[in-house]
Amino acid sequence: SSRGRANDLLLSVFASAQLAYANQVFLEVQARNDWSSILPPENNHYFYPGASLSWIFTETFDIDWLNYGKIRGSWADVGRPGPVYYGNLDLKPERKREYEIGLEGAFLPGNRINLDFSYFHNNTYDQITELEVPEGSGLKKVRMNAGDIAQNGLEFSINTKPIVTKDFTWDLGLNLARYSTKVK
């Protein structure tokens, strides 16, 4: 694909594959490589892969008290070229690496209780930041790779159907989340 504004060009190659085994285990892998005219020639391309794997374990094991159960995990690496007019010949693309694990379950007849739990961690590094420089340099500002931020999070949700009749259904849900961010 290509995308262009007045002063930049982004070319990309993307590939993905999905595999499934017995309607129980699912794997998806993907990869992308971008070439950006915004970055200096030495650093103008960046590769970023990703993968996810899930297992519906209630298709493998018969668990009387559990209607549906799934474990999932994913990992991805993403790149970004930053804004135009970089003014720094050593500038590299911004990067973000992230992984997540989770567990889902459904209980009682009609899946009246559904639970979902996730944990994630991501790290954004080589962030492109803008700094003012002395006017004698011929530039007002220069962009450089300086930022490094890590984030962790837990998310939990429960969705229920406490009342189900022929003419009425009451859905009740609760979401809880906790995030922490650290500037490294």
CSV table of C-alpha atoms in Angstrom, one decimal, residues 22 24 42 47 58-59 62 65-66 97 99 112 119 131-133 136 145 148 151 155 160 176:
chain,number,residue,atom,x,y,z
A,22,ALA,CA,-10.4,-29.0,15.3
A,24,GLN,CA,-10.3,-25.7,19.3
A,42,GLU,CA,19.6,4.5,7.0
A,47,PHE,CA,9.6,-4.5,10.3
A,58,THR,CA,-14.1,-26.6,26.6
A,59,GLU,CA,-14.0,-28.1,23.1
A,62,ASP,CA,-16.0,-31.8,29.0
A,65,TRP,CA,-20.0,-26.6,35.3
A,66,LEU,CA,-18.5,-24.6,32.4
A,97,ARG,CA,5.8,-3.8,21.8
A,99,TYR,CA,1.6,-8.6,24.8
A,112,ARG,CA,-26.2,-16.4,32.1
A,119,TYR,CA,-3.6,-8.7,31.6
A,131,LEU,CA,13.3,19.9,21.2
A,132,GLU,CA,14.1,23.5,20.6
A,133,VAL,CA,17.7,24.2,19.5
A,136,GLY,CA,22.5,29.6,15.2
A,145,ASN,CA,14.3,9.5,19.8
A,148,ASP,CA,10.4,5.3,26.7
A,151,GLN,CA,2.2,0.5,30.7
A,155,GLU,CA,-9.1,-5.7,33.1
A,160,THR,CA,-25.0,-11.5,33.7
A,176,LEU,CA,-13.1,-3.2,36.5
